[in-house]
Each structure stands twice: as structure tokens, then as C-alpha cells.
Amino acid sequence: MTAELENDLFLRALLRQPVPRTPVWIMRQAGRYLPEYRAIREQAGDFMSLCGNPELACEVTLQPLRRFKLDAAILFSDILTIPDALGLGLYFETGEGPRFERPVRTARDIDRLAAPDVSAELGYVFDAVALIRRELDGKVPLIGFAGSPWTVGTYMVEGGSSREFPTIKGLAADDPATLEKLLQTVATTTTDYLNAQIESGAQAIMIFDTWGAALEADDYRRFSLAYMQSIVDNLSTEKYGQRIPVILFTKGAGELLSDMAETGCDALGVDWTTSLADARELTNDKVALQGNLDPATLRESPQTIREGVAAVLESYGKGPGHVFNLGHGITPDIDPDHLGACIDAVHELSPRYHQ
Ligand code: CP3
């Protein structure tokens, strides 16, 4: 189906088509655990300057592919480029994560948000996508991504990272219509943003919903899943006669995976708190599954890592529809050789699940 790609295992697995082995990529595969990433980031000055420079963003996207036998590349960017384009003034405080100069909290703040002209404000991202596609030269597919409106909304309303989400949960309880207006603005902008990534060359799309599971189930459906559904419904997922697969990832989704499988997405990311065997049952083999080794396992010995990989493969079991990944992003403290041991183990141990 994907004649122009040398390695299309990742796209085939997402579409639940047969593959000779389980494809693998790693969330945050370009990042601070790699010394070559730290060197480029230093050269760029700070993280947002790195995202904003298509040549450097392309370079760090390709770095992990030079070291490891990965089956996909992921655009180097961030989920917070959208609120930045909406005028909230994103900055990173060393050691403190992302911050916004102008968080949105009231109906007035939210009314004032104007949907941006995505191609003008976020053109640097689409330039990076096109450049990465050119440099990949058909070796492996490129994943484009965005955050879920709820997850992006938590940063916009709280003004940065949060554990308890007091302000946005307060808004959900006291003035849900205002929150829904915010989420709709983010969803519409995100849809335009992802469609422009597809237009520029992204071959699969992933939506990161890191904080959806902080909501109880009904609120999750109302404030998180509904807006991911709206994005899925409005993506241009057909290009040159080929399907652009869409992956949804709500960290900690658990039993909500069954609701997520009904959205019309192609695949679900699964974190390590749900076994792939249970996820497969919950989703009835309707969608492909991506995951789910505990990132902490990469701190252990190569032998223990290999056993962890074996257990993940065994939990999914036989048949197509599995993409190997961690259950969340790789952390900065990991020895790159340990990730190498993990990826090698997927290559060695997975073929027998595809016979
Ligand atoms: O996966 C990849 O390699 C692609 C790049 C990518 C980044 N962020 C780069 C990044 C992706 C897909 C993201 C998504 C993202 N960003 C999420 C959702 C996924 C998840 O991990 O749950 C969230 C919640 C964010 C918001 C964000 N960006 C935070 C909270 C932070 C700071 C936390 C930290 O690790 O320092 C970032 C910064 C960020 N985004 C870094 C990277 C490599 C670290 C920046 C640095 O170099 O200092």
C-alpha cells in the first residue's frame, strides 16, 4: 500500500494488517536522554527556539533514528505550540516546565481568544514536517501530533503544569459552557493544525491526552473525549488513496479505552497500568494498540529490559495490530544503550507472534 516507503511496518500495524514483526518507536525518542540532543538544544538556546527552527527540529527528529532500529519518526515539536499561537505567551522556566504569561481563566479571557491563522502562526511546524519528510527520504513514516483540547486546556487555564487541576476543574463545575467554548476553540485550531501537518507530509497522527484520566468518567467523555472525537471526525485522513492512521492516547484510560475505540480512530496508546491483554478485550480488536512497557523498566539491566519486552509482546499475543512503545515518554535519566537493548529485543522476540 505504501510503495514509496522502504519500511511501512508501523502504518500497516496501525491498520491491523499483517507484518513480519512488531514495529517499534518510543514516545519522546528525541530528547534529553541523548547527548546529541542536549548539544543541539544548547546551540539553539532554549527549547522553543529549537521547535521554531525547522533545520534544528529536523536534525533532532532524525537523531534517534541514527542510533536505533526505529520504525517511525515523530515530528519534534510540542503540544503547547497551539496555545502559544493563540497568544498566551509560552515560555519555559528551567527545571519548572512550561508556563504561560497570559493564562485564560474567565469567560472574558476565553471570549477574547481568536482562532489563529494556523498557516501564518504555525508555519514553522509545517516547514519542519516538509523538511523531515525530505530528509527521511522514504525510510520510515513520519508521525505528526497535537495535544488533546482538554490536556492543552489544563495548561492554558492553570498557567502551567499542575497535579490537581484546581482552576480548570473549578471552571468545569461552575461554568461548563465557558470551558466548552475554550475546548471548542482549541479543537477547531487543532483540527486545522493537524490537517496542515498531513498536507505537509505527516503520515500518521497521534493525539496526546496526558491528563484526561484526571477527570471522572462522565466528565472525561464530556470534556476530553468529545473534543478528540470532533478532531477525528474532521481530519483529512485520506491522502493519495492511502489512510492516514490516527492514534489516541489518554494516559491512564483503563476501562475508558472501550469508549475511545468507538471514535473512529485507528489505534489507541495504552500506558503500563492496563495490560495489553485487557486492552485488547476492552476494545474487541476494533483498533490497533500501541504500548506499553513501563518507562521505569529502562533503568534496569539489559536482561530485565528484555524480559519486560517479552512480557509486553506476550500480553498482546499473536496477530497484527500491535505497535511496541513505552507506556509514556522516555525520561531524561535513561542510558541510551538501555533503550537500544529494548528495541533490539522487540526485533528479536516479536517475529514469532506474527507467524
Ligand atoms: O515524542 C517526541 O520525541 C516528540 C516531541 C514531543 C515533545 N513534547 C518534546 C518535548 C512530544 C510529542 C511532546 C508532547 C507533550 N508536551 C506532552 C504530551 C505527551 C506526554 O509526555 O505526556 C505534554 C504534556 C507536553 C508539555 C510539555 N512540554 C511539558 C510538560 C514539558 C516539560 C517537561 C519536561 O520533560 O521537561 C515540555 C517540554 C518538552 N517537550 C521537552 C521535549 C523534548 C523537554 C524540553 C527540554 O529540552 O528541556
mmCIF file of C-alpha atoms and ligand atoms in Angstrom:
data_model
loop_
_atom_site.group_PDB
_atom_site.id
_atom_site.type_symbol
_atom_site.label_atom_id
_atom_site.label_comp_id
_atom_site.label_asym_id
_atom_site.label_seq_id
_atom_site.Cartn_x
_atom_site.Cartn_y
_atom_site.Cartn_z
ATOM 1 C CA MET A 1 0.000 0.000 0.000
ATOM 2 C CA THR A 2 2.787 2.435 0.797
ATOM 3 C CA ALA A 3 5.050 1.884 -2.161
ATOM 4 C CA GLU A 4 7.096 4.999 -1.554
ATOM 5 C CA LEU A 5 8.198 3.749 1.898
ATOM 6 C CA GLU A 6 11.092 1.331 2.451
ATOM 7 C CA ASN A 7 9.640 0.376 5.839
ATOM 8 C CA ASP A 8 5.888 0.687 6.299
ATOM 9 C CA LEU A 9 5.505 -1.805 9.196
ATOM 10 C CA PHE A 10 4.306 0.931 11.537
ATOM 11 C CA LEU A 11 1.499 2.079 9.210
ATOM 12 C CA ARG A 12 0.497 -1.496 8.429
ATOM 13 C CA ALA A 13 0.321 -2.439 12.113
ATOM 14 C CA LEU A 14 -1.834 0.635 12.845
ATOM 15 C CA LEU A 15 -4.252 -0.557 10.170
ATOM 16 C CA ARG A 16 -4.181 -4.062 11.686
ATOM 17 C CA GLN A 17 -2.613 -5.530 8.564
ATOM 18 C CA PRO A 18 -0.157 -8.469 8.780
ATOM 19 C CA VAL A 19 3.504 -7.650 9.482
ATOM 20 C CA PRO A 20 6.541 -9.967 9.860
ATOM 21 C CA ARG A 21 7.493 -8.424 13.247
ATOM 22 C CA THR A 22 6.139 -5.858 15.688
ATOM 23 C CA PRO A 23 7.145 -2.297 14.738
ATOM 24 C CA VAL A 24 8.579 -0.049 17.449
ATOM 25 C CA TRP A 25 9.037 3.651 18.202
ATOM 26 C CA ILE A 26 9.401 5.431 21.527
ATOM 27 C CA MET A 27 7.498 8.420 22.903
ATOM 28 C CA ARG A 28 9.992 11.307 23.401
ATOM 29 C CA GLN A 29 12.570 9.361 21.386
ATOM 30 C CA ALA A 30 14.197 12.704 20.560
ATOM 31 C CA GLY A 31 15.032 14.221 23.916
ATOM 32 C CA ARG A 32 17.345 14.920 26.792
ATOM 33 C CA TYR A 33 18.478 11.303 27.391
ATOM 34 C CA LEU A 34 20.514 11.699 24.158
ATOM 35 C CA PRO A 35 23.782 13.676 24.479
ATOM 36 C CA GLU A 36 23.490 14.760 20.836
ATOM 37 C CA TYR A 37 20.060 16.272 21.623
ATOM 38 C CA ARG A 38 21.462 18.198 24.586
ATOM 39 C CA ALA A 39 24.227 19.572 22.343
ATOM 40 C CA ILE A 40 21.762 20.870 19.720
ATOM 41 C CA ARG A 41 19.473 22.294 22.378
ATOM 42 C CA GLU A 42 22.341 24.212 23.834
ATOM 43 C CA GLN A 43 23.141 25.545 20.388
ATOM 44 C CA ALA A 44 19.501 26.639 19.937
ATOM 45 C CA GLY A 45 19.487 28.378 23.328
ATOM 46 C CA ASP A 46 16.172 27.079 24.625
ATOM 47 C CA PHE A 47 13.507 24.543 23.851
ATOM 48 C CA MET A 48 11.068 26.822 21.982
ATOM 49 C CA SER A 49 13.851 28.196 19.776
ATOM 50 C CA LEU A 50 14.635 24.590 18.888
ATOM 51 C CA CYS A 51 10.974 23.917 17.980
ATOM 52 C CA GLY A 52 10.875 27.153 15.989
ATOM 53 C CA ASN A 53 13.890 26.349 13.822
ATOM 54 C CA PRO A 54 12.904 23.791 11.127
ATOM 55 C CA GLU A 55 16.524 22.774 10.373
ATOM 56 C CA LEU A 56 17.309 22.076 14.029
ATOM 57 C CA ALA A 57 13.909 20.455 14.666
ATOM 58 C CA CYS A 58 14.600 18.195 11.667
ATOM 59 C CA GLU A 59 18.066 17.336 12.972
ATOM 60 C CA VAL A 60 16.832 16.284 16.441
ATOM 61 C CA THR A 61 13.945 14.322 14.897
ATOM 62 C CA LEU A 62 16.473 12.240 12.972
ATOM 63 C CA GLN A 63 18.990 11.737 15.814
ATOM 64 C CA PRO A 64 17.338 8.698 17.443
ATOM 65 C CA LEU A 65 16.907 7.045 14.020
ATOM 66 C CA ARG A 66 20.668 7.095 13.520
ATOM 67 C CA ARG A 67 21.211 5.186 16.762
ATOM 68 C CA PHE A 68 18.306 2.753 16.891
ATOM 69 C CA LYS A 69 16.296 0.477 14.588
ATOM 70 C CA LEU A 70 13.113 2.523 14.879
ATOM 71 C CA ASP A 71 10.120 2.076 12.588
ATOM 72 C CA ALA A 72 8.810 5.653 12.750
ATOM 73 C CA ALA A 73 9.983 9.216 13.242
ATOM 74 C CA ILE A 74 7.964 11.746 15.248
ATOM 75 C CA LEU A 75 7.963 15.439 14.499
ATOM 76 C CA PHE A 76 9.982 17.350 17.056
ATOM 77 C CA SER A 77 7.666 19.981 18.484
ATOM 78 C CA ASP A 78 5.359 20.356 21.466
ATOM 79 C CA ILE A 79 1.651 20.234 22.255
ATOM 80 C CA LEU A 80 1.860 23.794 23.600
ATOM 81 C CA THR A 81 2.595 25.428 20.224
ATOM 82 C CA ILE A 82 -1.184 25.866 19.815
ATOM 83 C CA PRO A 83 -1.817 27.985 22.917
ATOM 84 C CA ASP A 84 1.344 29.893 22.042
ATOM 85 C CA ALA A 85 -0.233 30.661 18.641
ATOM 86 C CA LEU A 86 -3.437 31.648 20.465
ATOM 87 C CA GLY A 87 -1.428 34.429 22.122
ATOM 88 C CA LEU A 88 -0.871 33.068 25.649
ATOM 89 C CA GLY A 89 2.898 33.653 25.594
ATOM 90 C CA LEU A 90 4.559 30.268 26.242
ATOM 91 C CA TYR A 91 7.905 30.158 27.989
ATOM 92 C CA PHE A 92 9.948 27.510 29.790
ATOM 93 C CA GLU A 93 11.410 28.157 33.221
ATOM 94 C CA THR A 94 14.474 25.960 33.721
ATOM 95 C CA GLY A 95 13.529 22.978 35.866
ATOM 96 C CA GLU A 96 9.926 24.117 36.161
ATOM 97 C CA GLY A 97 8.342 23.088 32.897
ATOM 98 C CA PRO A 98 6.092 25.201 30.684
ATOM 99 C CA ARG A 99 4.480 28.477 31.762
ATOM 100 C CA PHE A 100 2.082 30.950 30.160
ATOM 101 C CA GLU A 101 2.387 34.699 30.554
ATOM 102 C CA ARG A 102 -1.343 35.146 29.958
ATOM 103 C CA PRO A 103 -3.394 32.160 31.164
ATOM 104 C CA VAL A 104 -7.112 32.182 30.319
ATOM 105 C CA ARG A 105 -9.441 31.828 33.288
ATOM 106 C CA THR A 106 -12.620 33.830 32.833
ATOM 107 C CA ALA A 107 -15.418 33.968 30.267
ATOM 108 C CA ARG A 108 -13.930 37.298 29.159
ATOM 109 C CA ASP A 109 -10.465 35.818 28.601
ATOM 110 C CA ILE A 110 -11.956 32.979 26.603
ATOM 111 C CA ASP A 111 -14.250 35.236 24.540
ATOM 112 C CA ARG A 112 -11.213 37.240 23.561
ATOM 113 C CA LEU A 113 -9.335 34.224 22.171
ATOM 114 C CA ALA A 114 -9.335 34.485 18.416
ATOM 115 C CA ALA A 115 -8.772 31.334 16.370
ATOM 116 C CA PRO A 116 -5.389 31.987 14.750
ATOM 117 C CA ASP A 117 -4.475 31.724 11.114
ATOM 118 C CA VAL A 118 -2.672 28.442 11.588
ATOM 119 C CA SER A 119 -0.592 28.683 8.427
ATOM 120 C CA ALA A 120 0.760 32.082 9.473
ATOM 121 C CA GLU A 121 1.328 31.424 13.177
ATOM 122 C CA LEU A 122 2.486 27.810 12.999
ATOM 123 C CA GLY A 123 4.178 27.752 9.597
ATOM 124 C CA TYR A 124 7.478 26.811 11.263
ATOM 125 C CA VAL A 125 5.938 23.461 12.259
ATOM 126 C CA PHE A 126 4.734 22.691 8.724
ATOM 127 C CA ASP A 127 8.134 23.684 7.331
ATOM 128 C CA ALA A 128 9.738 21.228 9.773
ATOM 129 C CA VAL A 129 7.342 18.456 8.669
ATOM 130 C CA ALA A 130 8.157 19.010 4.991
ATOM 131 C CA LEU A 131 11.896 19.128 5.672
ATOM 132 C CA ILE A 132 11.851 15.969 7.812
ATOM 133 C CA ARG A 133 9.922 14.115 5.081
ATOM 134 C CA ARG A 134 12.531 15.175 2.564
ATOM 135 C CA GLU A 135 15.424 14.078 4.797
ATOM 136 C CA LEU A 136 13.758 10.777 5.741
ATOM 137 C CA ASP A 137 13.681 10.010 2.036
ATOM 138 C CA GLY A 138 11.068 7.272 2.424
ATOM 139 C CA LYS A 139 12.943 5.242 5.040
ATOM 140 C CA VAL A 140 10.228 5.241 7.713
ATOM 141 C CA PRO A 141 6.949 7.137 8.140
ATOM 142 C CA LEU A 142 6.655 10.450 9.983
ATOM 143 C CA ILE A 143 4.161 10.928 12.819
ATOM 144 C CA GLY A 144 2.540 14.330 13.299
ATOM 145 C CA PHE A 145 0.874 15.159 16.612
ATOM 146 C CA ALA A 146 -1.025 17.547 18.816
ATOM 147 C CA GLY A 147 -2.355 17.568 22.369
ATOM 148 C CA SER A 148 -5.984 16.843 23.179
ATOM 149 C CA PRO A 149 -8.016 20.014 23.776
ATOM 150 C CA TRP A 150 -8.564 19.035 27.434
ATOM 151 C CA THR A 151 -4.847 18.424 28.083
ATOM 152 C CA VAL A 152 -3.816 21.623 26.281
ATOM 153 C CA GLY A 153 -6.652 23.405 28.120
ATOM 154 C CA THR A 154 -5.231 22.382 31.514
ATOM 155 C CA TYR A 155 -2.009 24.269 30.740
ATOM 156 C CA MET A 156 -3.924 27.267 29.328
ATOM 157 C CA VAL A 157 -6.161 27.625 32.378
ATOM 158 C CA GLU A 158 -3.717 26.617 35.140
ATOM 159 C CA GLY A 159 -0.949 28.672 33.527
ATOM 160 C CA GLY A 160 1.497 25.743 33.526
ATOM 161 C CA SER A 161 1.899 22.188 34.777
ATOM 162 C CA SER A 162 -0.476 21.091 37.502
ATOM 163 C CA ARG A 163 -1.142 17.988 39.597
ATOM 164 C CA GLU A 164 -4.664 18.636 40.843
ATOM 165 C CA PHE A 165 -6.048 20.990 38.150
ATOM 166 C CA PRO A 166 -7.971 23.152 40.642
ATOM 167 C CA THR A 167 -8.719 26.078 38.305
ATOM 168 C CA ILE A 168 -9.929 24.160 35.255
ATOM 169 C CA LYS A 169 -11.920 21.715 37.403
ATOM 170 C CA GLY A 170 -13.492 24.707 39.125
ATOM 171 C CA LEU A 171 -14.445 26.101 35.724
ATOM 172 C CA ALA A 172 -15.902 22.703 34.711
ATOM 173 C CA ALA A 173 -18.081 22.710 37.832
ATOM 174 C CA ASP A 174 -19.106 26.405 37.935
ATOM 175 C CA ASP A 175 -19.257 27.469 34.294
ATOM 176 C CA PRO A 176 -19.089 24.438 31.979
ATOM 177 C CA ALA A 177 -20.360 26.443 28.980
ATOM 178 C CA THR A 178 -17.322 28.716 29.166
ATOM 179 C CA LEU A 179 -14.956 25.751 29.428
ATOM 180 C CA GLU A 180 -16.689 24.133 26.455
ATOM 181 C CA LYS A 181 -16.172 27.280 24.456
ATOM 182 C CA LEU A 182 -12.456 27.165 25.206
ATOM 183 C CA LEU A 183 -12.225 23.466 24.349
ATOM 184 C CA GLN A 184 -14.082 24.050 21.077
ATOM 185 C CA THR A 185 -11.694 26.850 20.088
ATOM 186 C CA VAL A 186 -8.717 24.596 20.825
ATOM 187 C CA ALA A 187 -10.338 21.668 18.969
ATOM 188 C CA THR A 188 -11.017 23.739 15.847
ATOM 189 C CA THR A 189 -7.491 25.144 15.834
ATOM 190 C CA THR A 190 -6.024 21.680 16.449
ATOM 191 C CA THR A 191 -8.003 20.228 13.552
ATOM 192 C CA ASP A 192 -6.623 22.891 11.194
ATOM 193 C CA TYR A 193 -3.147 22.343 12.641
ATOM 194 C CA LEU A 194 -3.213 18.567 12.146
ATOM 195 C CA ASN A 195 -4.709 18.836 8.667
ATOM 196 C CA ALA A 196 -1.867 21.197 7.740
ATOM 197 C CA GLN A 197 0.653 18.681 9.144
ATOM 198 C CA ILE A 198 -0.940 15.997 6.939
ATOM 199 C CA GLU A 199 -0.852 18.374 3.976
ATOM 200 C CA SER A 200 2.866 18.967 4.640
ATOM 201 C CA GLY A 201 3.662 15.250 4.811
ATOM 202 C CA ALA A 202 2.728 13.680 8.186
ATOM 203 C CA GLN A 203 1.836 10.026 7.502
ATOM 204 C CA ALA A 204 0.156 9.211 10.830
ATOM 205 C CA ILE A 205 -1.313 11.385 13.575
ATOM 206 C CA MET A 206 -1.199 10.984 17.341
ATOM 207 C CA ILE A 207 -3.260 12.955 19.859
ATOM 208 C CA PHE A 208 -1.724 13.121 23.356
ATOM 209 C CA ASP A 209 -4.256 13.308 26.168
ATOM 210 C CA THR A 210 -1.912 13.191 29.111
ATOM 211 C CA TRP A 211 -4.420 14.487 31.669
ATOM 212 C CA GLY A 212 -7.820 13.141 30.528
ATOM 213 C CA ALA A 213 -7.856 10.489 33.238
ATOM 214 C CA ALA A 214 -7.746 13.193 35.927
ATOM 215 C CA LEU A 215 -11.487 13.556 35.159
ATOM 216 C CA GLU A 216 -14.110 11.124 36.400
ATOM 217 C CA ALA A 217 -15.620 9.015 33.641
ATOM 218 C CA ASP A 218 -18.634 11.153 32.641
ATOM 219 C CA ASP A 219 -16.593 14.350 32.730
ATOM 220 C CA TYR A 220 -13.892 12.593 30.701
ATOM 221 C CA ARG A 221 -16.447 11.851 27.996
ATOM 222 C CA ARG A 222 -17.823 15.380 28.092
ATOM 223 C CA PHE A 223 -14.642 17.472 28.383
ATOM 224 C CA SER A 224 -11.950 15.298 26.841
ATOM 225 C CA LEU A 225 -13.220 12.507 24.607
ATOM 226 C CA ALA A 226 -15.888 14.650 22.880
ATOM 227 C CA TYR A 227 -13.241 17.061 21.581
ATOM 228 C CA MET A 228 -10.908 14.307 20.441
ATOM 229 C CA GLN A 229 -13.950 12.870 18.661
ATOM 230 C CA SER A 230 -14.536 16.209 16.941
ATOM 231 C CA ILE A 231 -10.912 16.235 15.744
ATOM 232 C CA VAL A 232 -11.106 12.628 14.483
ATOM 233 C CA ASP A 233 -14.334 13.483 12.627
ATOM 234 C CA ASN A 234 -12.754 16.441 10.857
ATOM 235 C CA LEU A 235 -9.282 15.194 9.939
ATOM 236 C CA SER A 236 -8.419 14.625 6.292
ATOM 237 C CA THR A 237 -7.302 11.058 6.789
ATOM 238 C CA GLU A 238 -7.148 10.086 3.134
ATOM 239 C CA LYS A 239 -4.157 11.094 1.010
ATOM 240 C CA TYR A 240 -3.171 9.735 -2.408
ATOM 241 C CA GLY A 241 -5.662 6.919 -1.787
ATOM 242 C CA GLN A 242 -3.973 5.982 1.491
ATOM 243 C CA ARG A 243 -5.325 6.139 5.014
ATOM 244 C CA ILE A 244 -3.515 8.396 7.480
ATOM 245 C CA PRO A 245 -3.965 6.414 10.705
ATOM 246 C CA VAL A 246 -4.957 8.277 13.871
ATOM 247 C CA ILE A 247 -3.759 7.210 17.348
ATOM 248 C CA LEU A 248 -5.458 8.478 20.518
ATOM 249 C CA PHE A 249 -3.565 8.275 23.806
ATOM 250 C CA THR A 250 -5.221 9.042 27.124
ATOM 251 C CA LYS A 251 -2.721 8.189 29.828
ATOM 252 C CA GLY A 252 -4.395 6.073 32.495
ATOM 253 C CA ALA A 253 -7.531 5.492 30.384
ATOM 254 C CA GLY A 254 -8.166 1.989 31.770
ATOM 255 C CA GLU A 255 -11.747 0.952 31.044
ATOM 256 C CA LEU A 256 -12.352 4.147 29.075
ATOM 257 C CA LEU A 257 -10.374 2.505 26.260
ATOM 258 C CA SER A 258 -13.645 0.907 25.172
ATOM 259 C CA ASP A 259 -15.262 4.347 24.657
ATOM 260 C CA MET A 260 -12.164 5.605 22.875
ATOM 261 C CA ALA A 261 -12.279 2.671 20.443
ATOM 262 C CA GLU A 262 -15.706 3.899 19.236
ATOM 263 C CA THR A 263 -14.433 7.268 17.955
ATOM 264 C CA GLY A 264 -13.354 6.020 14.545
ATOM 265 C CA CYS A 265 -9.646 6.293 15.388
ATOM 266 C CA ASP A 266 -7.320 3.563 14.136
ATOM 267 C CA ALA A 267 -5.284 2.890 17.250
ATOM 268 C CA LEU A 268 -5.053 3.582 20.971
ATOM 269 C CA GLY A 269 -1.965 4.222 23.046
ATOM 270 C CA VAL A 270 -2.008 2.217 26.278
ATOM 271 C CA ASP A 271 0.019 3.054 29.387
ATOM 272 C CA TRP A 272 1.500 0.329 31.615
ATOM 273 C CA THR A 273 -1.312 0.361 34.182
ATOM 274 C CA THR A 274 -3.561 -1.602 31.796
ATOM 275 C CA SER A 275 -2.253 -4.853 30.320
ATOM 276 C CA LEU A 276 -2.419 -5.147 26.546
ATOM 277 C CA ALA A 277 -4.410 -8.362 27.022
ATOM 278 C CA ASP A 278 -7.080 -6.433 28.959
ATOM 279 C CA ALA A 279 -6.920 -3.522 26.484
ATOM 280 C CA ARG A 280 -7.444 -5.948 23.626
ATOM 281 C CA GLU A 281 -10.516 -7.355 25.326
ATOM 282 C CA LEU A 282 -11.880 -3.906 26.167
ATOM 283 C CA THR A 283 -11.528 -2.762 22.564
ATOM 284 C CA ASN A 284 -12.630 -6.026 20.963
ATOM 285 C CA ASP A 285 -9.827 -5.976 18.365
ATOM 286 C CA LYS A 286 -11.545 -2.961 16.806
ATOM 287 C CA VAL A 287 -8.404 -0.811 16.870
ATOM 288 C CA ALA A 288 -4.655 -1.376 16.958
ATOM 289 C CA LEU A 289 -2.855 -0.917 20.295
ATOM 290 C CA GLN A 290 0.384 0.919 20.982
ATOM 291 C CA GLY A 291 2.474 0.384 24.107
ATOM 292 C CA ASN A 292 3.116 -0.329 26.912
ATOM 293 C CA LEU A 293 6.411 -1.028 28.695
ATOM 294 C CA ASP A 294 6.771 0.921 31.967
ATOM 295 C CA PRO A 295 9.420 3.603 31.211
ATOM 296 C CA ALA A 296 10.996 2.797 34.615
ATOM 297 C CA THR A 297 11.991 -0.640 33.257
ATOM 298 C CA LEU A 298 14.662 1.093 31.147
ATOM 299 C CA ARG A 299 16.587 1.811 34.372
ATOM 300 C CA GLU A 300 17.059 -1.931 34.924
ATOM 301 C CA SER A 301 19.667 -4.282 33.426
ATOM 302 C CA PRO A 302 19.508 -5.195 29.718
ATOM 303 C CA GLN A 303 18.385 -8.710 30.760
ATOM 304 C CA THR A 304 15.485 -7.319 32.818
ATOM 305 C CA ILE A 305 14.557 -4.984 29.965
ATOM 306 C CA ARG A 306 14.462 -7.949 27.609
ATOM 307 C CA GLU A 307 12.144 -9.807 29.991
ATOM 308 C CA GLY A 308 9.918 -6.731 30.161
ATOM 309 C CA VAL A 309 9.719 -6.594 26.368
ATOM 310 C CA ALA A 310 8.925 -10.328 26.245
ATOM 311 C CA ALA A 311 6.077 -9.832 28.737
ATOM 312 C CA VAL A 312 4.559 -6.947 26.720
ATOM 313 C CA LEU A 313 4.682 -8.967 23.482
ATOM 314 C CA GLU A 314 3.166 -11.989 25.222
ATOM 315 C CA SER A 315 0.412 -9.877 26.754
ATOM 316 C CA TYR A 316 -0.705 -8.615 23.342
ATOM 317 C CA GLY A 317 -0.307 -12.123 21.957
ATOM 318 C CA LYS A 318 -0.472 -13.299 18.398
ATOM 319 C CA GLY A 319 -1.731 -11.416 15.407
ATOM 320 C CA PRO A 320 -1.459 -7.988 13.836
ATOM 321 C CA GLY A 321 -2.387 -4.660 15.415
ATOM 322 C CA HIS A 322 0.401 -4.080 17.937
ATOM 323 C CA VAL A 323 2.923 -1.239 17.819
ATOM 324 C CA PHE A 324 5.561 -1.534 20.538
ATOM 325 C CA ASN A 325 6.242 1.591 22.625
ATOM 326 C CA LEU A 326 6.681 2.636 26.214
ATOM 327 C CA GLY A 327 3.573 3.418 28.222
ATOM 328 C CA HIS A 328 4.677 7.065 28.446
ATOM 329 C CA GLY A 329 7.658 9.142 27.338
ATOM 330 C CA ILE A 330 11.265 8.092 27.973
ATOM 331 C CA THR A 331 12.773 10.055 30.879
ATOM 332 C CA PRO A 332 15.996 12.122 30.681
ATOM 333 C CA ASP A 333 17.935 9.838 33.072
ATOM 334 C CA ILE A 334 17.904 6.765 30.786
ATOM 335 C CA ASP A 335 21.139 5.347 29.353
ATOM 336 C CA PRO A 336 20.682 5.288 25.544
ATOM 337 C CA ASP A 337 22.209 1.788 25.450
ATOM 338 C CA HIS A 338 19.332 0.551 27.593
ATOM 339 C CA LEU A 339 16.866 1.850 25.033
ATOM 340 C CA GLY A 340 18.960 0.061 22.387
ATOM 341 C CA ALA A 341 18.568 -3.208 24.340
ATOM 342 C CA CYS A 342 14.790 -2.662 24.429
ATOM 343 C CA ILE A 343 14.487 -2.026 20.704
ATOM 344 C CA ASP A 344 16.771 -4.946 19.802
ATOM 345 C CA ALA A 345 14.634 -7.218 21.973
ATOM 346 C CA VAL A 346 11.488 -6.178 20.071
ATOM 347 C CA HIS A 347 13.217 -7.052 16.791
ATOM 348 C CA GLU A 348 14.407 -10.425 18.095
ATOM 349 C CA LEU A 349 11.412 -11.598 20.094
ATOM 350 C CA SER A 350 8.420 -10.353 18.089
ATOM 351 C CA PRO A 351 8.533 -12.375 14.808
ATOM 352 C CA ARG A 352 7.019 -15.454 16.453
ATOM 353 C CA TYR A 353 3.841 -13.505 17.222
ATOM 354 C CA HIS A 354 3.311 -12.939 13.504
ATOM 355 C CA GLN A 355 3.592 -16.457 12.076
HETATM 356 O O1 CP3 B 1 7.975 12.314 21.305
HETATM 357 C C1 CP3 B 1 8.788 13.065 20.761
HETATM 358 O O2 CP3 B 1 10.021 12.787 20.688
HETATM 359 C C2 CP3 B 1 8.296 14.305 20.059
HETATM 360 C C3 CP3 B 1 8.359 15.536 20.763
HETATM 361 C C4 CP3 B 1 7.421 15.859 21.906
HETATM 362 C C5 CP3 B 1 7.790 16.766 22.914
HETATM 363 N N1 CP3 B 1 6.701 17.007 23.715
HETATM 364 C C6 CP3 B 1 9.117 17.372 23.065
HETATM 365 C C7 CP3 B 1 9.489 17.969 24.349
HETATM 366 C C8 CP3 B 1 6.085 15.491 22.151
HETATM 367 C C9 CP3 B 1 5.217 14.505 21.406
HETATM 368 C C10 CP3 B 1 5.641 16.231 23.286
HETATM 369 C C11 CP3 B 1 4.269 16.180 23.826
HETATM 370 C C12 CP3 B 1 3.958 16.834 25.102
HETATM 371 N N2 CP3 B 1 4.401 18.033 25.559
HETATM 372 C C13 CP3 B 1 3.023 16.354 26.028
HETATM 373 C C14 CP3 B 1 2.193 15.119 25.870
HETATM 374 C C15 CP3 B 1 2.962 13.871 25.971
HETATM 375 C C16 CP3 B 1 3.374 13.487 27.336
HETATM 376 O O3 CP3 B 1 4.588 13.351 27.544
HETATM 377 O O4 CP3 B 1 2.507 13.309 28.178
HETATM 378 C C17 CP3 B 1 2.953 17.267 27.091
HETATM 379 C C18 CP3 B 1 2.097 17.151 28.325
HETATM 380 C C19 CP3 B 1 3.825 18.339 26.773
HETATM 381 C C20 CP3 B 1 4.040 19.605 27.546
HETATM 382 C C21 CP3 B 1 5.437 19.742 27.942
HETATM 383 N N3 CP3 B 1 6.484 20.001 27.091
HETATM 384 C C22 CP3 B 1 5.970 19.647 29.246
HETATM 385 C C23 CP3 B 1 5.149 19.355 30.496
HETATM 386 C C24 CP3 B 1 7.343 19.852 29.140
HETATM 387 C C25 CP3 B 1 8.344 19.959 30.240
HETATM 388 C C26 CP3 B 1 8.525 18.638 30.921
HETATM 389 C C27 CP3 B 1 9.913 18.135 30.741
HETATM 390 O O5 CP3 B 1 10.062 16.955 30.381
HETATM 391 O O6 CP3 B 1 10.841 18.951 30.961
HETATM 392 C C28 CP3 B 1 7.654 20.016 27.776
HETATM 393 C C29 CP3 B 1 8.999 20.234 27.210
HETATM 394 C C30 CP3 B 1 9.452 19.239 26.188
HETATM 395 N N4 CP3 B 1 8.737 18.825 25.113
HETATM 396 C C31 CP3 B 1 10.739 18.623 26.136
HETATM 397 C C32 CP3 B 1 10.764 17.838 24.974
HETATM 398 C C33 CP3 B 1 11.924 17.042 24.430
HETATM 399 C C34 CP3 B 1 11.871 18.877 27.111
HETATM 400 C C35 CP3 B 1 12.403 20.207 26.748
HETATM 401 C C36 CP3 B 1 13.841 20.364 27.014
HETATM 402 O O7 CP3 B 1 14.653 20.061 26.128
HETATM 403 O O8 CP3 B 1 14.134 20.856 28.107
#
